[in-house]
PDB file of C-alpha atoms (C1' of nucleotides) in Angstrom:
ATOM      1  CA  UNK A   1      68.633 109.160  97.479  1.00 69.00           C
ATOM      2  CA  UNK A   2      65.324 109.508  95.842  1.00 75.00           C
ATOM      3  CA  UNK A   3      64.049 106.282  94.429  1.00 77.00           C
ATOM      4  CA  UNK A   4      66.412 103.565  95.472  1.00 83.00           C
ATOM      5  CA  UNK A   5      68.643 102.076  92.809  1.00 89.00           C
ATOM      6  CA  UNK A   6      70.977  99.135  92.922  1.00 90.00           C
ATOM      7  CA  UNK A   7      74.656  99.993  92.997  1.00 91.00           C
ATOM      8  CA  UNK A   8      75.707  98.650  89.628  1.00 93.00           C
ATOM      9  CA  UNK A   9      76.585 100.168  86.285  1.00 93.00           C
ATOM     10  CA  UNK A  10      73.676 102.095  84.790  1.00 94.00           C
ATOM     11  CA  UNK A  11      73.355 100.606  81.338  1.00 93.00           C
ATOM     12  CA  UNK A  12      71.316 103.355  79.696  1.00 93.00           C
ATOM     13  CA  UNK A  13      73.801 105.979  78.537  1.00 91.00           C
ATOM     14  CA  UNK A  14      71.657 109.069  79.003  1.00 92.00           C
ATOM     15  CA  UNK A  15      70.544 108.080  82.463  1.00 93.00           C
ATOM     16  CA  UNK A  16      74.117 107.200  83.432  1.00 92.00           C
ATOM     17  CA  UNK A  17      75.410 110.587  82.314  1.00 90.00           C
ATOM     18  CA  UNK A  18      72.629 112.463  84.075  1.00 93.00           C
ATOM     19  CA  UNK A  19      73.327 110.548  87.259  1.00 94.00           C
ATOM     20  CA  UNK A  20      77.041 111.230  86.932  1.00 90.00           C
ATOM     21  CA  UNK A  21      76.438 114.932  86.512  1.00 88.00           C
ATOM     22  CA  UNK A  22      74.154 115.140  89.537  1.00 92.00           C
ATOM     23  CA  UNK A  23      76.282 112.996  91.806  1.00 92.00           C
ATOM     24  CA  UNK A  24      79.498 114.720  90.799  1.00 88.00           C
ATOM     25  CA  UNK A  25      78.069 118.088  91.805  1.00 88.00           C
ATOM     26  CA  UNK A  26      77.120 116.872  95.262  1.00 91.00           C
ATOM     27  CA  UNK A  27      80.326 114.930  95.695  1.00 89.00           C
ATOM     28  CA  UNK A  28      82.474 117.948  94.894  1.00 87.00           C
ATOM     29  CA  UNK A  29      80.477 119.964  97.393  1.00 89.00           C
ATOM     30  CA  UNK A  30      81.090 117.394 100.098  1.00 91.00           C
ATOM     31  CA  UNK A  31      84.758 117.090  99.243  1.00 88.00           C
ATOM     32  CA  UNK A  32      85.105 120.833  99.648  1.00 87.00           C
ATOM     33  CA  UNK A  33      83.169 120.778 102.918  1.00 91.00           C
ATOM     34  CA  UNK A  34      85.258 118.064 104.544  1.00 91.00           C
ATOM     35  CA  UNK A  35      88.403 119.896 103.460  1.00 88.00           C
ATOM     36  CA  UNK A  36      87.282 123.116 105.098  1.00 90.00           C
ATOM     37  CA  UNK A  37      85.516 121.799 108.206  1.00 92.00           C
ATOM     38  CA  UNK A  38      88.077 119.140 109.021  1.00 91.00           C
ATOM     39  CA  UNK A  39      91.139 121.090 107.892  1.00 88.00           C
ATOM     40  CA  UNK A  40      92.440 118.433 105.529  1.00 86.00           C
ATOM     41  CA  UNK A  41      93.834 118.567 102.032  1.00 81.00           C
ATOM     42  CA  UNK A  42      91.725 116.540  99.680  1.00 82.00           C
ATOM     43  CA  UNK A  43      91.882 115.433  96.116  1.00 79.00           C
ATOM     44  CA  UNK A  44      89.107 114.009  94.016  1.00 81.00           C
ATOM     45  CA  UNK A  45      89.513 112.908  90.430  1.00 78.00           C
ATOM     46  CA  UNK A  46      87.018 111.200  88.154  1.00 79.00           C
ATOM     47  CA  UNK A  47      87.938 109.724  84.813  1.00 73.00           C
ATOM     48  CA  UNK A  48      85.123 109.080  82.428  1.00 69.00           C
ATOM     49  CA  UNK A  49      86.507 106.631  79.909  1.00 60.00           C
ATOM     50  CA  UNK A  50      83.983 107.765  77.324  1.00 59.00           C
ATOM     51  CA  UNK A  51      84.457 111.505  77.668  1.00 45.00           C
ATOM     52  CA  UNK A  52      88.016 111.492  78.899  1.00 46.00           C
ATOM     53  CA  UNK A  53      87.390 114.281  81.325  1.00 48.00           C
ATOM     54  CA  UNK A  54      88.676 114.732  84.820  1.00 53.00           C
ATOM     55  CA  UNK A  55      87.518 116.622  87.849  1.00 56.00           C
ATOM     56  CA  UNK A  56      89.106 117.390  91.086  1.00 58.00           C
ATOM     57  CA  UNK A  57      88.837 119.579  94.106  1.00 52.00           C
ATOM     58  CA  UNK A  58      91.681 120.495  96.353  1.00 53.00           C
ATOM     59  CA  UNK A  59      92.986 123.073  98.731  1.00 53.00           C
ATOM     60  CA  UNK A  60      96.378 122.981  97.088  1.00 53.00           C
ATOM     61  CA  UNK A  61      97.655 122.671  93.590  1.00 55.00           C
ATOM     62  CA  UNK A  62      97.138 119.164  92.327  1.00 57.00           C
ATOM     63  CA  UNK A  63     100.821 118.646  91.755  1.00 61.00           C
ATOM     64  CA  UNK A  64     101.516 119.362  95.412  1.00 65.00           C
ATOM     65  CA  UNK A  65      98.929 116.805  96.416  1.00 61.00           C
ATOM     66  CA  UNK A  66     100.363 114.152  94.168  1.00 63.00           C
ATOM     67  CA  UNK A  67     103.871 114.908  95.365  1.00 64.00           C
ATOM     68  CA  UNK A  68     102.795 114.578  98.983  1.00 64.00           C
ATOM     69  CA  UNK A  69     101.175 111.276  98.220  1.00 62.00           C
ATOM     70  CA  UNK A  70     104.167 109.929  96.376  1.00 60.00           C
ATOM     71  CA  UNK A  71     106.490 110.933  99.209  1.00 65.00           C
ATOM     72  CA  UNK A  72     104.302 109.164 101.750  1.00 63.00           C
ATOM     73  CA  UNK A  73     105.792 105.894 103.020  1.00 64.00           C
ATOM     74  CA  UNK A  74     103.949 102.898 101.631  1.00 58.00           C
ATOM     75  CA  UNK A  75     102.767 101.816 105.061  1.00 59.00           C
ATOM     76  CA  UNK A  76     100.964 105.125 105.496  1.00 57.00           C
ATOM     77  CA  UNK A  77      99.030 104.854 102.262  1.00 53.00           C
ATOM     78  CA  UNK A  78      95.754 103.517 103.563  1.00 48.00           C
ATOM     79  CA  UNK A  79      93.885 102.117 100.651  1.00 47.00           C
ATOM     80  CA  UNK A  80      90.263 101.225 100.177  1.00 45.00           C
ATOM     81  CA  UNK A  81      89.770  99.484  96.899  1.00 39.00           C
ATOM     82  CA  UNK A  82      86.403  98.960  95.349  1.00 33.00           C
TER      83      UNK A  82
ATOM     84  CA  UNK B   1      73.137 116.982 107.693  1.00 68.00           C
ATOM     85  CA  UNK B   2      71.751 116.790 111.143  1.00 74.00           C
ATOM     86  CA  UNK B   3      72.044 120.045 112.992  1.00 77.00           C
ATOM     87  CA  UNK B   4      73.238 122.625 110.535  1.00 83.00           C
ATOM     88  CA  UNK B   5      76.803 123.817 110.907  1.00 90.00           C
ATOM     89  CA  UNK B   6      78.654 126.583 109.132  1.00 91.00           C
ATOM     90  CA  UNK B   7      81.206 125.459 106.598  1.00 92.00           C
ATOM     91  CA  UNK B   8      84.363 126.610 108.312  1.00 93.00           C
ATOM     92  CA  UNK B   9      87.181 124.934 110.193  1.00 94.00           C
ATOM     93  CA  UNK B  10      85.944 123.190 113.326  1.00 94.00           C
ATOM     94  CA  UNK B  11      88.193 124.592 116.010  1.00 94.00           C
ATOM     95  CA  UNK B  12      87.646 121.938 118.685  1.00 94.00           C
ATOM     96  CA  UNK B  13      90.061 119.110 117.890  1.00 92.00           C
ATOM     97  CA  UNK B  14      87.945 116.211 119.123  1.00 93.00           C
ATOM     98  CA  UNK B  15      84.841 117.378 117.346  1.00 93.00           C
ATOM     99  CA  UNK B  16      86.817 118.016 114.163  1.00 93.00           C
ATOM    100  CA  UNK B  17      88.258 114.503 114.167  1.00 91.00           C
ATOM    101  CA  UNK B  18      84.895 112.899 114.841  1.00 93.00           C
ATOM    102  CA  UNK B  19      83.347 114.855 111.998  1.00 94.00           C
ATOM    103  CA  UNK B  20      86.207 113.868 109.719  1.00 91.00           C
ATOM    104  CA  UNK B  21      85.767 110.213 110.562  1.00 89.00           C
ATOM    105  CA  UNK B  22      82.013 110.252 109.949  1.00 93.00           C
ATOM    106  CA  UNK B  23      82.167 112.286 106.764  1.00 92.00           C
ATOM    107  CA  UNK B  24      85.040 110.303 105.363  1.00 89.00           C
ATOM    108  CA  UNK B  25      83.046 107.093 105.716  1.00 89.00           C
ATOM    109  CA  UNK B  26      80.091 108.486 103.794  1.00 91.00           C
ATOM    110  CA  UNK B  27      82.295 110.190 101.236  1.00 90.00           C
ATOM    111  CA  UNK B  28      84.155 106.986 100.440  1.00 87.00           C
ATOM    112  CA  UNK B  29      80.827 105.213 100.040  1.00 89.00           C
ATOM    113  CA  UNK B  30      79.644 107.814  97.566  1.00 91.00           C
ATOM    114  CA  UNK B  31      82.916 107.804  95.685  1.00 88.00           C
ATOM    115  CA  UNK B  32      82.594 104.056  95.257  1.00 87.00           C
ATOM    116  CA  UNK B  33      78.964 104.366  94.189  1.00 91.00           C
ATOM    117  CA  UNK B  34      79.589 106.961  91.500  1.00 90.00           C
ATOM    118  CA  UNK B  35      82.467 104.863  90.198  1.00 87.00           C
ATOM    119  CA  UNK B  36      80.283 101.799  89.854  1.00 89.00           C
ATOM    120  CA  UNK B  37      76.973 103.336  88.755  1.00 92.00           C
ATOM    121  CA  UNK B  38      78.498 105.817  86.338  1.00 90.00           C
ATOM    122  CA  UNK B  39      81.335 103.620  85.149  1.00 87.00           C
ATOM    123  CA  UNK B  40      84.119 106.081  85.904  1.00 85.00           C
ATOM    124  CA  UNK B  41      87.507 105.738  87.531  1.00 79.00           C
ATOM    125  CA  UNK B  42      87.735 107.839  90.625  1.00 81.00           C
ATOM    126  CA  UNK B  43      90.370 108.805  93.088  1.00 78.00           C
ATOM    127  CA  UNK B  44      89.905 110.382  96.475  1.00 81.00           C
ATOM    128  CA  UNK B  45      92.731 111.344  98.795  1.00 78.00           C
ATOM    129  CA  UNK B  46      92.607 113.184 102.089  1.00 80.00           C
ATOM    130  CA  UNK B  47      95.663 114.491 103.868  1.00 75.00           C
ATOM    131  CA  UNK B  48      95.313 115.301 107.522  1.00 70.00           C
ATOM    132  CA  UNK B  49      98.234 117.531 108.342  1.00 61.00           C
ATOM    133  CA  UNK B  50      98.047 116.627 112.008  1.00 60.00           C
ATOM    134  CA  UNK B  51      97.907 112.859 111.643  1.00 45.00           C
ATOM    135  CA  UNK B  52      99.685 112.641 108.334  1.00 46.00           C
ATOM    136  CA  UNK B  53      97.347 109.988 107.058  1.00 48.00           C
ATOM    137  CA  UNK B  54      95.874 109.520 103.642  1.00 52.00           C
ATOM    138  CA  UNK B  55      92.810 107.810 102.268  1.00 55.00           C
ATOM    139  CA  UNK B  56      91.687 107.040  98.848  1.00 57.00           C
ATOM    140  CA  UNK B  57      89.277 104.984  96.858  1.00 51.00           C
ATOM    141  CA  UNK B  58      89.727 103.917  93.308  1.00 52.00           C
ATOM    142  CA  UNK B  59      88.807 101.354  90.729  1.00 52.00           C
ATOM    143  CA  UNK B  60      92.400 101.077  89.619  1.00 52.00           C
ATOM    144  CA  UNK B  61      95.734 101.108  91.263  1.00 54.00           C
ATOM    145  CA  UNK B  62      96.536 104.597  92.481  1.00 56.00           C
ATOM    146  CA  UNK B  63      99.665 104.801  90.356  1.00 60.00           C
ATOM    147  CA  UNK B  64      97.617 104.215  87.222  1.00 65.00           C
ATOM    148  CA  UNK B  65      95.244 106.992  88.197  1.00 60.00           C
ATOM    149  CA  UNK B  66      98.049 109.433  88.842  1.00 63.00           C
ATOM    150  CA  UNK B  67      99.765 108.498  85.621  1.00 64.00           C
ATOM    151  CA  UNK B  68      96.572 109.035  83.645  1.00 64.00           C
ATOM    152  CA  UNK B  69      96.152 112.422  85.239  1.00 62.00           C
ATOM    153  CA  UNK B  70      99.705 113.480  84.549  1.00 61.00           C
ATOM    154  CA  UNK B  71      99.411 112.452  80.929  1.00 66.00           C
ATOM    155  CA  UNK B  72      96.223 114.453  80.481  1.00 63.00           C
ATOM    156  CA  UNK B  73      96.691 117.655  78.465  1.00 66.00           C
ATOM    157  CA  UNK B  74      96.471 120.728  80.669  1.00 59.00           C
ATOM    158  CA  UNK B  75      93.368 121.981  78.923  1.00 60.00           C
ATOM    159  CA  UNK B  76      91.523 118.812  79.858  1.00 58.00           C
ATOM    160  CA  UNK B  77      92.275 119.107  83.562  1.00 54.00           C
ATOM    161  CA  UNK B  78      89.078 120.678  84.757  1.00 48.00           C
ATOM    162  CA  UNK B  79      89.754 122.139  88.131  1.00 47.00           C
ATOM    163  CA  UNK B  80      87.440 123.294  90.854  1.00 44.00           C
ATOM    164  CA  UNK B  81      89.395 125.021  93.549  1.00 38.00           C
ATOM    165  CA  UNK B  82      87.955 125.780  96.959  1.00 33.00           C
TER     166      UNK B  82
ATOM    167  C1'  DG C   1      88.055 106.908 119.478  1.00 82.26           C
ATOM    168  C1'  DC C   2      83.943 103.370 118.439  1.00 82.26           C
ATOM    169  C1'  DA C   3      78.942 102.464 118.309  1.00 82.26           C
ATOM    170  C1'  DG C   4      74.174 103.654 118.507  1.00 82.26           C
ATOM    171  C1'  DC C   5      70.263 107.209 118.645  1.00 82.26           C
ATOM    172  C1'  DT C   6      67.399 110.921 116.984  1.00 82.26           C
ATOM    173  C1'  DA C   7      66.155 115.049 114.713  1.00 82.26           C
ATOM    174  C1'  DT C   8      67.058 117.441 110.863  1.00 82.26           C
ATOM    175  C1'  DA C   9      69.485 118.702 106.548  1.00 82.26           C
ATOM    176  C1'  DT C  10      70.915 116.977 102.073  1.00 82.26           C
ATOM    177  C1'  DA C  11      71.125 114.193  98.109  1.00 82.26           C
ATOM    178  C1'  DT C  12      68.984 112.274  94.406  1.00 82.26           C
ATOM    179  C1'  DA C  13      65.926 109.002  91.034  1.00 82.26           C
ATOM    180  C1'  DA C  14      62.106 109.913  88.488  1.00 82.26           C
ATOM    181  C1'  DG C  15      59.027 112.696  86.657  1.00 82.26           C
ATOM    182  C1'  DT C  16      57.611 117.113  84.328  1.00 82.26           C
ATOM    183  C1'  DA C  17      57.991 121.225  81.519  1.00 82.26           C
TER     184       DA C  17
ATOM    185  C1'  DT D   1      69.640 118.992  76.351  1.00 82.26           C
ATOM    186  C1'  DT D   2      68.254 122.032  80.591  1.00 82.26           C
ATOM    187  C1'  DA D   3      66.050 122.941  84.415  1.00 82.26           C
ATOM    188  C1'  DC D   4      62.786 122.371  87.961  1.00 82.26           C
ATOM    189  C1'  DT D   5      59.790 119.482  91.172  1.00 82.26           C
ATOM    190  C1'  DT D   6      58.817 115.975  94.300  1.00 82.26           C
ATOM    191  C1'  DA D   7      59.031 111.869  96.930  1.00 82.26           C
ATOM    192  C1'  DT D   8      62.077 109.342  99.281  1.00 82.26           C
ATOM    193  C1'  DA D   9      66.649 107.733 100.826  1.00 82.26           C
ATOM    194  C1'  DT D  10      70.918 109.197 103.002  1.00 82.26           C
ATOM    195  C1'  DA D  11      74.021 111.854 105.659  1.00 82.26           C
ATOM    196  C1'  DT D  12      75.174 113.768 109.776  1.00 82.26           C
ATOM    197  C1'  DA D  13      75.531 117.040 114.336  1.00 82.26           C
ATOM    198  C1'  DG D  14      75.014 116.423 118.835  1.00 82.26           C
ATOM    199  C1'  DC D  15      74.388 113.301 122.357  1.00 82.26           C
ATOM    200  C1'  DT D  16      74.898 108.979 125.420  1.00 82.26           C
ATOM    201  C1'  DG D  17      77.452 105.040 126.726  1.00 82.26           C
TER     202       DG D  17
END
DNA sequence: GCAGCTATATATAAGTA
DNA sequence: TTACTTATATATAGCTG
């Protein structure tokens, strides 16, 4: 994506926020696309510790999504950390 | 992305699942990247109604993420539907 | 379904206004 | 900020095994 950067925290605040804004826009677009094209319900949330704001995109109300997740048996919760 | 497709449900099951698999891989990568580069906590979940499977990526335990969301005042829950 | 290939569409880091 | 531009890196649809 443009000039290559290393995947690590961007130290400079302004640059980090600009990058967040740009990437968030594209990410939301892709989240919406996979939901529509692949007929899945998706949820995306981002917490910025500094700004305390959240974003998400879903086909259903967020509460429904969370409820569905919570009701899912543990063994079906496939998790990718990091 | 490759040959252009219209953003609508892919009717053919096989093709839809292949697309989901490919897109999910890239999406998870990007979710991880934005979390690291922009120093935010993110959560991504996808529910496939047919397979009943879920995926997510986060910097924290999922329960923490959900709890933080639930505790967020309504007016701070910025929502992008569809 | 996984894995690779290729052609093309997107995303995006920097730079500029 | 507030966009817009541009050069380059990625993502990905369709295909072949």
